[in-house]
Structures are given as structure tokens and as C-alpha cells.
Amino acid sequence: MISRSMHAILHALSYGNIEVESSRRLVDIKKLDAIRIFLKKLDEKVYNGDYEVPIRLYFPSEEAMKKGMEEQQEYPVLLFFHGGGWVTESVDTYNRVCARMAQSTGQIVVSVEYRLAPEYRFPTALLDCYAAAEALYGGKLSLKTSPKKITVMGDSAGGNLAAAVSIMARNRGDFTVKRQILIYPALNNCYTEASPYLSVKENGTDYLLTAVKMEDYLKLYESSPKDRENPYFAPLLEKDLSNLPDTLILTAEFDPLRDEGEDFGRKLKEAGNQVEVHRIKDALHGFFALGIQFLHVRESFTYMNAFLQKEA
């Protein structure tokens, strides 16, 4: 349980609205992480129309890098979309997270540098992510893999993008996503008092990510208020959830997004999909970016590795 003193600290830190530039400067501090020089990584790019979408490949080991790139052996891949409310964060600020994922799962992680709002609003980020997915599933990268060995994944806003990419792929028929992992995904379109979810009311003020900030993120991401009615903007609005990937959803107990993630899991299951949902006890939104020594992170990888080892 969160202690009374810790709750007081969290309450003091959970204030204000989103100020884009100051928020970006704060997260950019993570670019200074000294571990980046030791990462086994490779930068490539794909195209969304005429725009070059940077991507970064993280390898679990030197051997995997050699086998995957030089010897062209097929490796399983996690196609990852980072969080940050569609507004902050980057491939660089997620270096440590992606390197840890590669090492902890034994899979190659492909991280996508999609364009951020408010400079590039919906659906730009989604289409950048979709272009990366289409290139990976279509064998257009130097990395050799099989579509059945690819898992689409994201945390928070990245979970939103992962879910939307899977729905869009099914609707368009360009490729088939076999598995997806959604970590405390942002899937709904409302974080005011009108929200139907108890977690927004219970966890929306005192646990770092607030309901007010979520509303700010949505306003910065949307091109117009009408976007909030679009299932690609808010996947919970999708009426037909059949024929979607096997899905693992991890939620955090003290997160305003908790209930919408779990509700999405229920709806996917009701539509006939294979779904696992696990709530990480005592966890806050954003815990996945903490170090591997944290119990919440280690618990997450226990669920992830068990899920990834199942046959697609």
C-alpha cells in the first residue's frame, strides 16, 4: 500500500496543466543517460509518404545483433510505440526502457520516432506508426523477421497507438497483427466528471498523471473536437472488436487510466479474442519506465514473457 507520507508527496507533485515546452525539457534530461553508449542499437528509417520516420532497433545481445543483421536469421520483434501523451518523449528518452525490454525478453525491439503534437496533430502520429508497422510486416527493413513473430506494443499514449494500429490493419487488410501488448493504455476520449470510469474519479488528482493533464493531452493531440468520436483516436469507441490480436493488457492500480484498459480487455474478450489483463498492485501510471530492480517492472516482464512464449 502507498503510505500516508508518500501519498502526501504524490499529492504535492500532482498539480497544474501541461505546458508543452517545459514538459519536453524535463523529459529530455533522460537523453543524457550515460548507458546510451553501451546500447546495442541500430538506426534506420521508414517512410510515411514523403516523410522519413526514424526507427531504432535494440538488440538483446551482440550475438543477436550479428545473427539478426549480418546472418539474416529470423528473430522475434517487439514493435514499440513510446508514451508521453502524444506530446513529449522520444526514442532517445526511451533508450533505457527499450534496451531493457530487449534484454529481458530476448527479442529485438523496434522503437518508432513518430511525430508529436501539437505541431503534428491526429492522425499524424498514428500514420507514422502504421507506416513503420507496414514496413516491418512487409519485410522492408534490413532486419529479417516473420509476421507471426512480431508483437505490436506501447505504453500509455503508445498503447493507444498500438491498439489503433491493430484495428486499422484489420480494417485495411494490409497486414495481420498476431499479438499486442498494451501497458496502461490511454483508450478513451474523456477525463472530466463525465467519464464513466471510477478510476478517473478515484485516481485523477493525486497520483502524478491527473485527469486534468489527460484532458490537456487530448486537446493537444486532436485536430478538432470531432476527432474524439473517431475509434482510431479512442479505440474504446470501436464497435467491432472481432478478429483482433491476442492481447496482453497491464494496468496500474493507482492510475486514472486503469479502468478503461481493463474495460477494453473485457470488450475484446467478449468479441472472441484471446485476452489477458493483469492489474499491477500499488503501481502508478508510468511505472514501466522505472529500473528492472523495481518489483512492478519485474512483475510486468513475468507476464510479458509468459505471453510472448505462447504460440501466435
PDB file of C-alpha atoms in Angstrom:
ATOM      1  CA  MET A   1       0.000   0.000   0.000  1.00  0.00           C
ATOM      2  CA  ILE A   2       1.065   3.624  -0.561  1.00  0.00           C
ATOM      3  CA  SER A   3       1.955   5.142   2.807  1.00  0.00           C
ATOM      4  CA  ARG A   4       0.365   8.323   4.103  1.00  0.00           C
ATOM      5  CA  SER A   5       3.623  10.262   3.760  1.00  0.00           C
ATOM      6  CA  MET A   6       4.162   9.037   0.188  1.00  0.00           C
ATOM      7  CA  HIS A   7       0.585   9.945  -0.668  1.00  0.00           C
ATOM      8  CA  ALA A   8       1.230  13.466   0.612  1.00  0.00           C
ATOM      9  CA  ILE A   9       4.299  13.740  -1.639  1.00  0.00           C
ATOM     10  CA  LEU A  10       2.382  12.462  -4.655  1.00  0.00           C
ATOM     11  CA  HIS A  11      -0.424  14.913  -3.960  1.00  0.00           C
ATOM     12  CA  ALA A  12       2.065  17.791  -3.873  1.00  0.00           C
ATOM     13  CA  LEU A  13       3.554  16.712  -7.216  1.00  0.00           C
ATOM     14  CA  SER A  14       0.177  16.184  -8.927  1.00  0.00           C
ATOM     15  CA  TYR A  15      -0.729  19.693  -9.946  1.00  0.00           C
ATOM     16  CA  GLY A  16      -1.145  22.029 -12.881  1.00  0.00           C
ATOM     17  CA  ASN A  17      -1.759  21.669 -16.559  1.00  0.00           C
ATOM     18  CA  ILE A  18       0.540  20.537 -19.354  1.00  0.00           C
ATOM     19  CA  GLU A  19       2.976  23.198 -20.552  1.00  0.00           C
ATOM     20  CA  VAL A  20       4.497  21.682 -23.662  1.00  0.00           C
ATOM     21  CA  GLU A  21       7.991  23.172 -23.765  1.00  0.00           C
ATOM     22  CA  SER A  22       8.739  22.837 -20.052  1.00  0.00           C
ATOM     23  CA  SER A  23       7.422  19.252 -20.089  1.00  0.00           C
ATOM     24  CA  ARG A  24       9.674  18.430 -23.027  1.00  0.00           C
ATOM     25  CA  ARG A  25      12.725  19.980 -21.378  1.00  0.00           C
ATOM     26  CA  LEU A  26      12.075  17.908 -18.278  1.00  0.00           C
ATOM     27  CA  VAL A  27      11.862  14.573 -20.090  1.00  0.00           C
ATOM     28  CA  ASP A  28      14.806  15.452 -22.339  1.00  0.00           C
ATOM     29  CA  ILE A  29      17.078  15.162 -19.324  1.00  0.00           C
ATOM     30  CA  LYS A  30      16.852  11.404 -19.909  1.00  0.00           C
ATOM     31  CA  LYS A  31      18.797  11.862 -23.151  1.00  0.00           C
ATOM     32  CA  LEU A  32      21.891  12.436 -21.005  1.00  0.00           C
ATOM     33  CA  ASP A  33      21.737   8.863 -19.700  1.00  0.00           C
ATOM     34  CA  ALA A  34      25.291   7.506 -19.858  1.00  0.00           C
ATOM     35  CA  ILE A  35      24.078   3.978 -20.610  1.00  0.00           C
ATOM     36  CA  ARG A  36      23.280   5.026 -24.186  1.00  0.00           C
ATOM     37  CA  ILE A  37      26.886   4.474 -25.281  1.00  0.00           C
ATOM     38  CA  PHE A  38      26.665   0.802 -24.296  1.00  0.00           C
ATOM     39  CA  LEU A  39      23.412   0.039 -26.083  1.00  0.00           C
ATOM     40  CA  LYS A  40      23.403  -2.497 -28.893  1.00  0.00           C
ATOM     41  CA  LYS A  41      21.315  -0.498 -31.334  1.00  0.00           C
ATOM     42  CA  LEU A  42      20.955   0.482 -34.953  1.00  0.00           C
ATOM     43  CA  ASP A  43      19.092   3.429 -36.526  1.00  0.00           C
ATOM     44  CA  GLU A  44      17.006   3.075 -39.672  1.00  0.00           C
ATOM     45  CA  LYS A  45      14.074   4.864 -41.248  1.00  0.00           C
ATOM     46  CA  VAL A  46      10.805   4.107 -42.966  1.00  0.00           C
ATOM     47  CA  TYR A  47       8.544   6.373 -44.981  1.00  0.00           C
ATOM     48  CA  ASN A  48       5.086   7.763 -44.321  1.00  0.00           C
ATOM     49  CA  GLY A  49       4.538   9.300 -47.726  1.00  0.00           C
ATOM     50  CA  ASP A  50       7.485  11.660 -48.259  1.00  0.00           C
ATOM     51  CA  TYR A  51       8.273  11.878 -44.548  1.00  0.00           C
ATOM     52  CA  GLU A  52      11.147   9.842 -43.115  1.00  0.00           C
ATOM     53  CA  VAL A  53      10.085   8.184 -39.857  1.00  0.00           C
ATOM     54  CA  PRO A  54      13.185   7.370 -37.776  1.00  0.00           C
ATOM     55  CA  ILE A  55      13.213   3.994 -36.050  1.00  0.00           C
ATOM     56  CA  ARG A  56      15.750   2.436 -33.720  1.00  0.00           C
ATOM     57  CA  LEU A  57      16.500  -1.264 -33.331  1.00  0.00           C
ATOM     58  CA  TYR A  58      17.637  -2.573 -29.940  1.00  0.00           C
ATOM     59  CA  PHE A  59      19.252  -5.995 -29.700  1.00  0.00           C
ATOM     60  CA  PRO A  60      19.270  -8.253 -26.640  1.00  0.00           C
ATOM     61  CA  SER A  61      22.945  -9.110 -27.182  1.00  0.00           C
ATOM     62  CA  GLU A  62      25.896  -8.785 -29.561  1.00  0.00           C
ATOM     63  CA  GLU A  63      25.130 -12.290 -30.783  1.00  0.00           C
ATOM     64  CA  ALA A  64      21.521 -11.340 -31.590  1.00  0.00           C
ATOM     65  CA  MET A  65      22.729  -8.266 -33.462  1.00  0.00           C
ATOM     66  CA  LYS A  66      25.109 -10.382 -35.540  1.00  0.00           C
ATOM     67  CA  LYS A  67      22.585 -13.131 -36.226  1.00  0.00           C
ATOM     68  CA  GLY A  68      19.730 -10.727 -36.918  1.00  0.00           C
ATOM     69  CA  MET A  69      21.581  -8.304 -39.175  1.00  0.00           C
ATOM     70  CA  GLU A  70      24.663  -9.988 -40.641  1.00  0.00           C
ATOM     71  CA  GLU A  71      23.365 -13.554 -40.885  1.00  0.00           C
ATOM     72  CA  GLN A  72      19.741 -12.556 -41.508  1.00  0.00           C
ATOM     73  CA  GLN A  73      18.321 -15.077 -39.073  1.00  0.00           C
ATOM     74  CA  GLU A  74      14.671 -14.571 -38.163  1.00  0.00           C
ATOM     75  CA  TYR A  75      14.274 -13.014 -34.729  1.00  0.00           C
ATOM     76  CA  PRO A  76      11.089 -12.202 -32.808  1.00  0.00           C
ATOM     77  CA  VAL A  77      10.395  -8.471 -32.696  1.00  0.00           C
ATOM     78  CA  LEU A  78       8.602  -6.051 -30.392  1.00  0.00           C
ATOM     79  CA  LEU A  79       7.372  -3.072 -32.435  1.00  0.00           C
ATOM     80  CA  PHE A  80       7.219  -0.388 -29.749  1.00  0.00           C
ATOM     81  CA  PHE A  81       5.450   2.980 -29.570  1.00  0.00           C
ATOM     82  CA  HIS A  82       6.520   5.144 -26.631  1.00  0.00           C
ATOM     83  CA  GLY A  83       4.267   7.058 -24.260  1.00  0.00           C
ATOM     84  CA  GLY A  84       4.265  10.751 -23.381  1.00  0.00           C
ATOM     85  CA  GLY A  85       0.710  11.866 -24.107  1.00  0.00           C
ATOM     86  CA  TRP A  86       1.441  12.161 -27.857  1.00  0.00           C
ATOM     87  CA  VAL A  87       3.294  15.366 -26.855  1.00  0.00           C
ATOM     88  CA  THR A  88       6.571  14.500 -25.080  1.00  0.00           C
ATOM     89  CA  GLU A  89       9.156  11.696 -25.002  1.00  0.00           C
ATOM     90  CA  SER A  90      11.110  10.225 -27.892  1.00  0.00           C
ATOM     91  CA  VAL A  91      13.162   7.250 -28.993  1.00  0.00           C
ATOM     92  CA  ASP A  92      16.137   8.849 -27.221  1.00  0.00           C
ATOM     93  CA  THR A  93      14.347   9.297 -23.890  1.00  0.00           C
ATOM     94  CA  TYR A  94      13.182   5.660 -24.063  1.00  0.00           C
ATOM     95  CA  ASN A  95      16.665   4.273 -24.756  1.00  0.00           C
ATOM     96  CA  ARG A  96      16.973   2.598 -21.377  1.00  0.00           C
ATOM     97  CA  VAL A  97      13.413   1.230 -21.454  1.00  0.00           C
ATOM     98  CA  CYS A  98      13.840  -0.318 -24.899  1.00  0.00           C
ATOM     99  CA  ALA A  99      17.278  -1.743 -24.168  1.00  0.00           C
ATOM    100  CA  ARG A 100      15.896  -3.331 -21.008  1.00  0.00           C
ATOM    101  CA  MET A 101      12.963  -4.782 -22.951  1.00  0.00           C
ATOM    102  CA  ALA A 102      15.302  -6.349 -25.493  1.00  0.00           C
ATOM    103  CA  GLN A 103      17.480  -7.865 -22.769  1.00  0.00           C
ATOM    104  CA  SER A 104      14.553  -9.026 -20.602  1.00  0.00           C
ATOM    105  CA  THR A 105      12.535 -10.641 -23.409  1.00  0.00           C
ATOM    106  CA  GLY A 106      15.327 -11.831 -25.725  1.00  0.00           C
ATOM    107  CA  GLN A 107      13.549 -10.068 -28.597  1.00  0.00           C
ATOM    108  CA  ILE A 108      14.637  -7.257 -30.892  1.00  0.00           C
ATOM    109  CA  VAL A 109      12.831  -4.012 -30.073  1.00  0.00           C
ATOM    110  CA  VAL A 110      11.953  -1.639 -32.913  1.00  0.00           C
ATOM    111  CA  SER A 111      11.140   1.791 -31.447  1.00  0.00           C
ATOM    112  CA  VAL A 112       9.335   4.363 -33.609  1.00  0.00           C
ATOM    113  CA  GLU A 113      10.023   8.118 -33.552  1.00  0.00           C
ATOM    114  CA  TYR A 114       6.532   9.246 -34.503  1.00  0.00           C
ATOM    115  CA  ARG A 115       5.835  12.958 -34.812  1.00  0.00           C
ATOM    116  CA  LEU A 116       4.481  14.749 -31.756  1.00  0.00           C
ATOM    117  CA  ALA A 117       1.535  17.029 -31.092  1.00  0.00           C
ATOM    118  CA  PRO A 118       0.671  19.865 -31.042  1.00  0.00           C
ATOM    119  CA  GLU A 119       2.928  20.561 -34.031  1.00  0.00           C
ATOM    120  CA  TYR A 120       1.592  17.391 -35.683  1.00  0.00           C
ATOM    121  CA  ARG A 121      -1.894  16.506 -34.553  1.00  0.00           C
ATOM    122  CA  PHE A 122      -4.088  13.431 -35.040  1.00  0.00           C
ATOM    123  CA  PRO A 123      -3.767  11.327 -37.115  1.00  0.00           C
ATOM    124  CA  THR A 124      -0.081  12.072 -37.878  1.00  0.00           C
ATOM    125  CA  ALA A 125       1.401  10.012 -35.026  1.00  0.00           C
ATOM    126  CA  LEU A 126      -0.873   7.091 -35.839  1.00  0.00           C
ATOM    127  CA  LEU A 127       0.021   7.149 -39.529  1.00  0.00           C
ATOM    128  CA  ASP A 128       3.756   7.303 -38.731  1.00  0.00           C
ATOM    129  CA  CYS A 129       3.344   4.249 -36.502  1.00  0.00           C
ATOM    130  CA  TYR A 130       1.237   2.485 -39.110  1.00  0.00           C
ATOM    131  CA  ALA A 131       3.883   3.149 -41.777  1.00  0.00           C
ATOM    132  CA  ALA A 132       6.528   1.609 -39.512  1.00  0.00           C
ATOM    133  CA  ALA A 133       4.324  -1.422 -38.878  1.00  0.00           C
ATOM    134  CA  GLU A 134       3.568  -1.845 -42.580  1.00  0.00           C
ATOM    135  CA  ALA A 135       7.290  -1.705 -43.413  1.00  0.00           C
ATOM    136  CA  LEU A 136       8.181  -4.246 -40.716  1.00  0.00           C
ATOM    137  CA  TYR A 137       5.373  -6.675 -41.593  1.00  0.00           C
ATOM    138  CA  GLY A 138       6.144  -6.217 -45.285  1.00  0.00           C
ATOM    139  CA  GLY A 139       9.809  -7.141 -44.885  1.00  0.00           C
ATOM    140  CA  LYS A 140      11.055  -3.704 -45.968  1.00  0.00           C
ATOM    141  CA  LEU A 141      13.628  -3.320 -43.177  1.00  0.00           C
ATOM    142  CA  SER A 142      17.142  -4.718 -43.169  1.00  0.00           C
ATOM    143  CA  LEU A 143      16.005  -6.833 -40.218  1.00  0.00           C
ATOM    144  CA  LYS A 144      14.590 -10.205 -41.226  1.00  0.00           C
ATOM    145  CA  THR A 145      11.583 -11.443 -39.272  1.00  0.00           C
ATOM    146  CA  SER A 146       8.331 -13.296 -39.777  1.00  0.00           C
ATOM    147  CA  PRO A 147       4.955 -11.522 -39.346  1.00  0.00           C
ATOM    148  CA  LYS A 148       3.893 -14.196 -36.872  1.00  0.00           C
ATOM    149  CA  LYS A 149       6.907 -13.305 -34.704  1.00  0.00           C
ATOM    150  CA  ILE A 150       6.029  -9.592 -34.430  1.00  0.00           C
ATOM    151  CA  THR A 151       4.255  -8.142 -31.394  1.00  0.00           C
ATOM    152  CA  VAL A 152       2.872  -4.598 -31.516  1.00  0.00           C
ATOM    153  CA  MET A 153       3.326  -2.828 -28.194  1.00  0.00           C
ATOM    154  CA  GLY A 154       3.055   0.537 -26.482  1.00  0.00           C
ATOM    155  CA  ASP A 155       2.707   2.220 -23.121  1.00  0.00           C
ATOM    156  CA  SER A 156       0.202   4.962 -22.265  1.00  0.00           C
ATOM    157  CA  ALA A 157      -0.263   7.070 -25.437  1.00  0.00           C
ATOM    158  CA  GLY A 158       1.842   4.426 -27.171  1.00  0.00           C
ATOM    159  CA  GLY A 159      -0.699   1.836 -26.031  1.00  0.00           C
ATOM    160  CA  ASN A 160      -3.361   3.924 -27.721  1.00  0.00           C
ATOM    161  CA  LEU A 161      -1.307   3.942 -30.933  1.00  0.00           C
ATOM    162  CA  ALA A 162      -0.672   0.184 -30.740  1.00  0.00           C
ATOM    163  CA  ALA A 163      -4.382  -0.578 -30.339  1.00  0.00           C
ATOM    164  CA  ALA A 164      -5.272   1.810 -33.161  1.00  0.00           C
ATOM    165  CA  VAL A 165      -2.632   0.309 -35.492  1.00  0.00           C
ATOM    166  CA  SER A 166      -4.062  -3.174 -34.881  1.00  0.00           C
ATOM    167  CA  ILE A 167      -7.613  -2.014 -35.632  1.00  0.00           C
ATOM    168  CA  MET A 168      -6.506  -0.096 -38.720  1.00  0.00           C
ATOM    169  CA  ALA A 169      -4.538  -3.098 -40.017  1.00  0.00           C
ATOM    170  CA  ARG A 170      -7.572  -5.340 -39.636  1.00  0.00           C
ATOM    171  CA  ASN A 171      -9.816  -2.794 -41.361  1.00  0.00           C
ATOM    172  CA  ARG A 172      -7.455  -2.141 -44.256  1.00  0.00           C
ATOM    173  CA  GLY A 173      -6.166  -5.683 -44.667  1.00  0.00           C
ATOM    174  CA  ASP A 174      -2.572  -4.555 -45.266  1.00  0.00           C
ATOM    175  CA  PHE A 175      -1.120  -6.973 -42.691  1.00  0.00           C
ATOM    176  CA  THR A 176      -2.288  -9.031 -39.729  1.00  0.00           C
ATOM    177  CA  VAL A 177      -1.187  -8.296 -36.181  1.00  0.00           C
ATOM    178  CA  LYS A 178      -0.986 -11.560 -34.217  1.00  0.00           C
ATOM    179  CA  ARG A 179      -0.126 -10.148 -30.785  1.00  0.00           C
ATOM    180  CA  GLN A 180      -0.284  -6.844 -28.983  1.00  0.00           C
ATOM    181  CA  ILE A 181       0.815  -5.689 -25.531  1.00  0.00           C
ATOM    182  CA  LEU A 182      -0.829  -2.594 -24.082  1.00  0.00           C
ATOM    183  CA  ILE A 183       0.711  -1.125 -20.933  1.00  0.00           C
ATOM    184  CA  TYR A 184      -1.631   1.229 -19.044  1.00  0.00           C
ATOM    185  CA  PRO A 185      -3.064   2.337 -22.400  1.00  0.00           C
ATOM    186  CA  ALA A 186      -4.954   5.605 -22.991  1.00  0.00           C
ATOM    187  CA  LEU A 187      -8.010   4.389 -24.874  1.00  0.00           C
ATOM    188  CA  ASN A 188     -10.887   6.733 -24.069  1.00  0.00           C
ATOM    189  CA  ASN A 189     -11.887  10.252 -25.096  1.00  0.00           C
ATOM    190  CA  CYS A 190     -12.961  11.916 -21.828  1.00  0.00           C
ATOM    191  CA  TYR A 191     -11.322  12.579 -18.446  1.00  0.00           C
ATOM    192  CA  THR A 192     -13.799  15.049 -16.978  1.00  0.00           C
ATOM    193  CA  GLU A 193     -16.514  14.332 -14.431  1.00  0.00           C
ATOM    194  CA  ALA A 194     -18.476  12.863 -17.352  1.00  0.00           C
ATOM    195  CA  SER A 195     -16.099   9.882 -17.528  1.00  0.00           C
ATOM    196  CA  PRO A 196     -17.865   6.582 -16.789  1.00  0.00           C
ATOM    197  CA  TYR A 197     -14.766   5.153 -15.091  1.00  0.00           C
ATOM    198  CA  LEU A 198     -14.313   5.136 -11.342  1.00  0.00           C
ATOM    199  CA  SER A 199     -10.511   5.193 -11.656  1.00  0.00           C
ATOM    200  CA  VAL A 200     -10.679   8.662 -13.253  1.00  0.00           C
ATOM    201  CA  LYS A 201     -12.522   9.934 -10.194  1.00  0.00           C
ATOM    202  CA  GLU A 202     -10.503   7.982  -7.601  1.00  0.00           C
ATOM    203  CA  ASN A 203      -7.024   8.359  -9.131  1.00  0.00           C
ATOM    204  CA  GLY A 204      -7.404  11.509 -11.195  1.00  0.00           C
ATOM    205  CA  THR A 205      -5.947  14.043  -8.761  1.00  0.00           C
ATOM    206  CA  ASP A 206      -3.220  12.654  -6.501  1.00  0.00           C
ATOM    207  CA  TYR A 207      -1.127  10.154  -8.474  1.00  0.00           C
ATOM    208  CA  LEU A 208       1.111  12.204 -10.818  1.00  0.00           C
ATOM    209  CA  LEU A 209      -0.910  11.644 -14.003  1.00  0.00           C
ATOM    210  CA  THR A 210      -4.099  13.603 -13.389  1.00  0.00           C
ATOM    211  CA  ALA A 211      -7.422  13.789 -15.177  1.00  0.00           C
ATOM    212  CA  VAL A 212      -6.722  17.465 -15.912  1.00  0.00           C
ATOM    213  CA  LYS A 213      -3.448  16.564 -17.621  1.00  0.00           C
ATOM    214  CA  MET A 214      -5.146  13.822 -19.647  1.00  0.00           C
ATOM    215  CA  GLU A 215      -7.692  16.349 -20.918  1.00  0.00           C
ATOM    216  CA  ASP A 216      -4.806  18.655 -21.852  1.00  0.00           C
ATOM    217  CA  TYR A 217      -3.105  15.844 -23.755  1.00  0.00           C
ATOM    218  CA  LEU A 218      -6.276  15.083 -25.699  1.00  0.00           C
ATOM    219  CA  LYS A 219      -6.730  18.763 -26.599  1.00  0.00           C
ATOM    220  CA  LEU A 220      -3.136  18.955 -27.818  1.00  0.00           C
ATOM    221  CA  TYR A 221      -3.477  15.733 -29.836  1.00  0.00           C
ATOM    222  CA  GLU A 222      -6.830  16.343 -31.501  1.00  0.00           C
ATOM    223  CA  SER A 223      -7.106  18.264 -34.767  1.00  0.00           C
ATOM    224  CA  SER A 224     -10.665  19.158 -33.815  1.00  0.00           C
ATOM    225  CA  PRO A 225     -13.087  18.097 -31.051  1.00  0.00           C
ATOM    226  CA  LYS A 226     -14.761  15.813 -33.585  1.00  0.00           C
ATOM    227  CA  ASP A 227     -11.667  13.577 -33.530  1.00  0.00           C
ATOM    228  CA  ARG A 228     -12.777  12.334 -30.129  1.00  0.00           C
ATOM    229  CA  GLU A 229     -15.551  10.399 -31.852  1.00  0.00           C
ATOM    230  CA  ASN A 230     -13.044   8.507 -34.027  1.00  0.00           C
ATOM    231  CA  PRO A 231     -12.113   4.953 -32.897  1.00  0.00           C
ATOM    232  CA  TYR A 232      -8.578   5.487 -34.207  1.00  0.00           C
ATOM    233  CA  PHE A 233      -8.335   8.372 -31.708  1.00  0.00           C
ATOM    234  CA  ALA A 234     -10.084   6.493 -28.886  1.00  0.00           C
ATOM    235  CA  PRO A 235     -10.052   2.707 -29.564  1.00  0.00           C
ATOM    236  CA  LEU A 236     -12.672   2.083 -26.879  1.00  0.00           C
ATOM    237  CA  LEU A 237     -15.187   3.568 -29.326  1.00  0.00           C
ATOM    238  CA  GLU A 238     -14.589   0.817 -31.898  1.00  0.00           C
ATOM    239  CA  LYS A 239     -17.887  -1.057 -32.268  1.00  0.00           C
ATOM    240  CA  ASP A 240     -16.439  -4.133 -33.971  1.00  0.00           C
ATOM    241  CA  LEU A 241     -13.626  -5.607 -31.879  1.00  0.00           C
ATOM    242  CA  SER A 242     -13.668  -9.020 -33.549  1.00  0.00           C
ATOM    243  CA  ASN A 243     -10.635 -10.561 -35.261  1.00  0.00           C
ATOM    244  CA  LEU A 244      -8.097  -8.538 -33.329  1.00  0.00           C
ATOM    245  CA  PRO A 245      -4.747  -9.763 -31.964  1.00  0.00           C
ATOM    246  CA  ASP A 246      -4.133 -11.905 -28.926  1.00  0.00           C
ATOM    247  CA  THR A 247      -3.756  -9.201 -26.302  1.00  0.00           C
ATOM    248  CA  LEU A 248      -1.960  -8.644 -23.017  1.00  0.00           C
ATOM    249  CA  ILE A 249      -3.058  -5.572 -21.044  1.00  0.00           C
ATOM    250  CA  LEU A 250      -1.211  -4.406 -17.936  1.00  0.00           C
ATOM    251  CA  THR A 251      -2.810  -1.720 -15.786  1.00  0.00           C
ATOM    252  CA  ALA A 252      -1.648   0.135 -12.667  1.00  0.00           C
ATOM    253  CA  GLU A 253      -3.747   0.195  -9.503  1.00  0.00           C
ATOM    254  CA  PHE A 254      -3.374   3.944  -8.837  1.00  0.00           C
ATOM    255  CA  ASP A 255      -3.830   5.171 -12.390  1.00  0.00           C
ATOM    256  CA  PRO A 256      -6.742   7.173 -13.837  1.00  0.00           C
ATOM    257  CA  LEU A 257      -6.417   5.006 -16.981  1.00  0.00           C
ATOM    258  CA  ARG A 258      -6.799   1.721 -15.076  1.00  0.00           C
ATOM    259  CA  ASP A 259     -10.489   1.052 -15.672  1.00  0.00           C
ATOM    260  CA  GLU A 260     -10.538   1.909 -19.373  1.00  0.00           C
ATOM    261  CA  GLY A 261      -7.686  -0.516 -20.036  1.00  0.00           C
ATOM    262  CA  GLU A 262      -9.490  -3.283 -18.162  1.00  0.00           C
ATOM    263  CA  ASP A 263     -12.789  -2.445 -19.872  1.00  0.00           C
ATOM    264  CA  PHE A 264     -11.097  -2.668 -23.273  1.00  0.00           C
ATOM    265  CA  GLY A 265      -9.822  -6.110 -22.286  1.00  0.00           C
ATOM    266  CA  ARG A 266     -13.339  -7.233 -21.377  1.00  0.00           C
ATOM    267  CA  LYS A 267     -14.736  -5.953 -24.658  1.00  0.00           C
ATOM    268  CA  LEU A 268     -12.002  -7.657 -26.664  1.00  0.00           C
ATOM    269  CA  LYS A 269     -12.720 -10.930 -24.876  1.00  0.00           C
ATOM    270  CA  GLU A 270     -16.476 -10.594 -25.434  1.00  0.00           C
ATOM    271  CA  ALA A 271     -15.729 -10.130 -29.152  1.00  0.00           C
ATOM    272  CA  GLY A 272     -13.993 -13.520 -29.203  1.00  0.00           C
ATOM    273  CA  ASN A 273     -10.334 -12.553 -28.854  1.00  0.00           C
ATOM    274  CA  GLN A 274      -7.721 -14.142 -26.595  1.00  0.00           C
ATOM    275  CA  VAL A 275      -7.029 -11.625 -23.834  1.00  0.00           C
ATOM    276  CA  GLU A 276      -5.090 -11.425 -20.574  1.00  0.00           C
ATOM    277  CA  VAL A 277      -5.483  -8.477 -18.203  1.00  0.00           C
ATOM    278  CA  HIS A 278      -3.295  -8.011 -15.139  1.00  0.00           C
ATOM    279  CA  ARG A 279      -3.517  -5.158 -12.654  1.00  0.00           C
ATOM    280  CA  ILE A 280      -0.165  -4.320 -11.046  1.00  0.00           C
ATOM    281  CA  LYS A 281      -0.897  -3.768  -7.368  1.00  0.00           C
ATOM    282  CA  ASP A 282       0.216  -0.461  -5.788  1.00  0.00           C
ATOM    283  CA  ALA A 283       1.642   0.754  -9.120  1.00  0.00           C
ATOM    284  CA  LEU A 284       1.332   4.264 -10.557  1.00  0.00           C
ATOM    285  CA  HIS A 285       0.999   5.288 -14.182  1.00  0.00           C
ATOM    286  CA  GLY A 286       4.446   5.333 -15.757  1.00  0.00           C
ATOM    287  CA  PHE A 287       5.963   2.588 -13.615  1.00  0.00           C
ATOM    288  CA  PHE A 288       7.215   0.677 -16.664  1.00  0.00           C
ATOM    289  CA  ALA A 289       9.916   3.294 -17.219  1.00  0.00           C
ATOM    290  CA  LEU A 290      11.473   2.524 -13.833  1.00  0.00           C
ATOM    291  CA  GLY A 291      14.505   0.258 -13.495  1.00  0.00           C
ATOM    292  CA  ILE A 292      14.377  -3.528 -13.669  1.00  0.00           C
ATOM    293  CA  GLN A 293      15.106  -3.662  -9.924  1.00  0.00           C
ATOM    294  CA  PHE A 294      11.589  -2.384  -9.194  1.00  0.00           C
ATOM    295  CA  LEU A 295       9.144  -5.159  -8.346  1.00  0.00           C
ATOM    296  CA  HIS A 296       6.393  -3.695 -10.541  1.00  0.00           C
ATOM    297  CA  VAL A 297       8.668  -3.821 -13.573  1.00  0.00           C
ATOM    298  CA  ARG A 298       9.838  -7.353 -12.842  1.00  0.00           C
ATOM    299  CA  GLU A 299       6.228  -8.474 -12.387  1.00  0.00           C
ATOM    300  CA  SER A 300       5.394  -6.935 -15.763  1.00  0.00           C
ATOM    301  CA  PHE A 301       8.145  -8.876 -17.506  1.00  0.00           C
ATOM    302  CA  THR A 302       6.916 -12.093 -15.899  1.00  0.00           C
ATOM    303  CA  TYR A 303       3.537 -11.558 -17.561  1.00  0.00           C
ATOM    304  CA  MET A 304       5.080 -10.354 -20.825  1.00  0.00           C
ATOM    305  CA  ASN A 305       7.479 -13.258 -21.235  1.00  0.00           C
ATOM    306  CA  ALA A 306       4.780 -15.826 -20.481  1.00  0.00           C
ATOM    307  CA  PHE A 307       2.535 -14.144 -23.069  1.00  0.00           C
ATOM    308  CA  LEU A 308       5.300 -13.922 -25.703  1.00  0.00           C
ATOM    309  CA  GLN A 309       6.185 -17.589 -25.322  1.00  0.00           C
ATOM    310  CA  LYS A 310       2.686 -18.687 -26.344  1.00  0.00           C
ATOM    311  CA  GLU A 311       2.111 -19.737 -29.919  1.00  0.00           C
ATOM    312  CA  ALA A 312       0.551 -16.986 -32.020  1.00  0.00           C
TER     313      ALA A 312
END
